[in-house]
GROMACS .gro file of C-alpha atoms in nm:
model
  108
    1UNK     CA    1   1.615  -0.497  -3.599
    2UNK     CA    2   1.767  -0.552  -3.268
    3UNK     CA    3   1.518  -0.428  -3.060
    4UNK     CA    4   1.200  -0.555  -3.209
    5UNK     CA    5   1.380  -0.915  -3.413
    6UNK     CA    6   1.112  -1.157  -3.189
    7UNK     CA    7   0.902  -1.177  -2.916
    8UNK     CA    8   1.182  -1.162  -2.670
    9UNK     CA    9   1.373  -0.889  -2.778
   10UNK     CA   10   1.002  -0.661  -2.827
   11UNK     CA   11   0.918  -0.741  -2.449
   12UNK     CA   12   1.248  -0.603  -2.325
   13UNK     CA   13   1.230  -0.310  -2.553
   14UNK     CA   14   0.900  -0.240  -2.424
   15UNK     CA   15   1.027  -0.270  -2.061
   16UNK     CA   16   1.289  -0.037  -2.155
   17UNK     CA   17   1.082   0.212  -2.267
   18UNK     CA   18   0.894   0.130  -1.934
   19UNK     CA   19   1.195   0.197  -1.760
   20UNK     CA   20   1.251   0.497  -1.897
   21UNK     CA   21   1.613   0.379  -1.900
   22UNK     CA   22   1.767   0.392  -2.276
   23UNK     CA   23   1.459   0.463  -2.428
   24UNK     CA   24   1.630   0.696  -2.647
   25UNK     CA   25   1.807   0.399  -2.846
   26UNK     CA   26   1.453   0.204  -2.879
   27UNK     CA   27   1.311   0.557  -2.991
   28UNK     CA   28   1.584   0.562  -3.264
   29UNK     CA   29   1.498   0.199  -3.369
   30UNK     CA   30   1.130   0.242  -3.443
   31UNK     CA   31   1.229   0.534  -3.606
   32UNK     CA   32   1.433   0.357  -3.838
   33UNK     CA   33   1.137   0.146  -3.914
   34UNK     CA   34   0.840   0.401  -4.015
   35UNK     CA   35   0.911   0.796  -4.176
   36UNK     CA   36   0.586   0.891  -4.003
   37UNK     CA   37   0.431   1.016  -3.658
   38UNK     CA   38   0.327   0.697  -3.523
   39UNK     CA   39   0.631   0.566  -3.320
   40UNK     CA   40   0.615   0.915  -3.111
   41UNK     CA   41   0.239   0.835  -3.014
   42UNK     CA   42   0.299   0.497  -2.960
   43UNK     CA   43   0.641   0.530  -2.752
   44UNK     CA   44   0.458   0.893  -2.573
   45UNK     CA   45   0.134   0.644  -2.488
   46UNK     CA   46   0.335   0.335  -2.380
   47UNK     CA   47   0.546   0.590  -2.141
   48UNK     CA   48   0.242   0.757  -1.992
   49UNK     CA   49   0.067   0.440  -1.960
   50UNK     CA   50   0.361   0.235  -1.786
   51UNK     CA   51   0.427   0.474  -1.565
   52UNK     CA   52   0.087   0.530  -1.496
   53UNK     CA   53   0.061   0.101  -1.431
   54UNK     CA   54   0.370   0.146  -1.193
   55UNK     CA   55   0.313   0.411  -1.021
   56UNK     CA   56  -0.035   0.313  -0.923
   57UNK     CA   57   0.114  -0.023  -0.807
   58UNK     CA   58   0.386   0.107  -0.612
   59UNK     CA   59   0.131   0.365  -0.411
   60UNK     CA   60  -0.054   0.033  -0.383
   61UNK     CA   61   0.223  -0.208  -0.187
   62UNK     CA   62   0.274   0.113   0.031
   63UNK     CA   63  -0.103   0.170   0.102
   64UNK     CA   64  -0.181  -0.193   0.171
   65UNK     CA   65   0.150  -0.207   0.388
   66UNK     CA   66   0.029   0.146   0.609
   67UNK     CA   67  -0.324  -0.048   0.660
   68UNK     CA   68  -0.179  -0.363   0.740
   69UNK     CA   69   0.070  -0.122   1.002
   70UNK     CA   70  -0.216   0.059   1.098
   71UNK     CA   71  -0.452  -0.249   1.183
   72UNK     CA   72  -0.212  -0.403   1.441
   73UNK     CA   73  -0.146  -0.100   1.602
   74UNK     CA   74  -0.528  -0.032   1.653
   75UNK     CA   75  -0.553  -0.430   1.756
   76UNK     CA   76  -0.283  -0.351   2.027
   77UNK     CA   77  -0.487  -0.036   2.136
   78UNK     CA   78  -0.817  -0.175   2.157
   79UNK     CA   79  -0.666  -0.495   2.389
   80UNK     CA   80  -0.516  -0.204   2.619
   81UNK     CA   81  -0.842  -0.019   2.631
   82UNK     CA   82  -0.998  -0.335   2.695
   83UNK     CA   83  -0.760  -0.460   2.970
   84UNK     CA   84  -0.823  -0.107   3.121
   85UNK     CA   85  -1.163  -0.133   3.099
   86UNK     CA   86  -1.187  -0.479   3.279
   87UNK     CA   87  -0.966  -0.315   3.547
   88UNK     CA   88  -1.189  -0.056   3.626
   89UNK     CA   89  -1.514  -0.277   3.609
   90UNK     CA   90  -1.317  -0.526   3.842
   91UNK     CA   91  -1.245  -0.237   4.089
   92UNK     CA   92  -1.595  -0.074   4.083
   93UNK     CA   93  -1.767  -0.438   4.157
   94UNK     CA   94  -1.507  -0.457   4.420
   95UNK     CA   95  -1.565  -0.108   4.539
   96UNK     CA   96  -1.996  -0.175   4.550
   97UNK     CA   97  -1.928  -0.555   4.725
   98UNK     CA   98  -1.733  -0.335   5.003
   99UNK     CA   99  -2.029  -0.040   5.083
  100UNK     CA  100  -2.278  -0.345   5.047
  101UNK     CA  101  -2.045  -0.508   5.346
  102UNK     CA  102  -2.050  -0.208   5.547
  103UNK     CA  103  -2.408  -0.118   5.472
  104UNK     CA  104  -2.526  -0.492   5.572
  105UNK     CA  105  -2.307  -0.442   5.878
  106UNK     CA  106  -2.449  -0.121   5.986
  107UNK     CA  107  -2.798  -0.279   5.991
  108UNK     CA  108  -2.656  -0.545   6.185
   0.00000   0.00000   0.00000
């Protein structure tokens, strides 16, 4: 058979059916080969489970890509917020050092 002849051509059929991309013509081969249910199940359960394999993967790559997205935006917020932060702190020191000047100089 010229789908399933060795372990070369069976891979590629299987990715075909995978595929879903001229599965029809792999569908009519294993029907060739057995009069009974079974290449339905099989070619039904390989097509739910492929898909099922690849679609999990490809929500996986885009997941892992959002977080990665995600994390160096939050990296770039919290260096902001903590650039802000050190500008206020640097302010209110300078702010208390000034009323401690003219407090000191009032005793004076």
């Amino acid at each position: 058979n010229q789908y399933w002849g060795s372990l070369a051509q069976s891979c590629l059929s299987l990715f075909v059916l995978v595929t879903a991309e001229g599965w029809t013509e792999v569908k009519d081969s294993l029907e060739e080969l057995s009069a009974n249910i079974s290449p339905y199940v099989f070619i039904i359960s390989f097509l739910f489970v492929g898909h099922f394999i690849f679609g999990n993967l490809f929500v996986a790559v885009v997941i892992e890509q959002i977080d990665r997205a995600t994390a160096g935006y939050q990296k770039m917020l919290d260096l902001k917020k903590s650039t802000v932060i050190a500008r206020k702190r640097k302010k209110a020191r300078q702010n208390q050092q000034s009323e401690i000047r003219g407090i000191l100089n009032q005793q004076l």
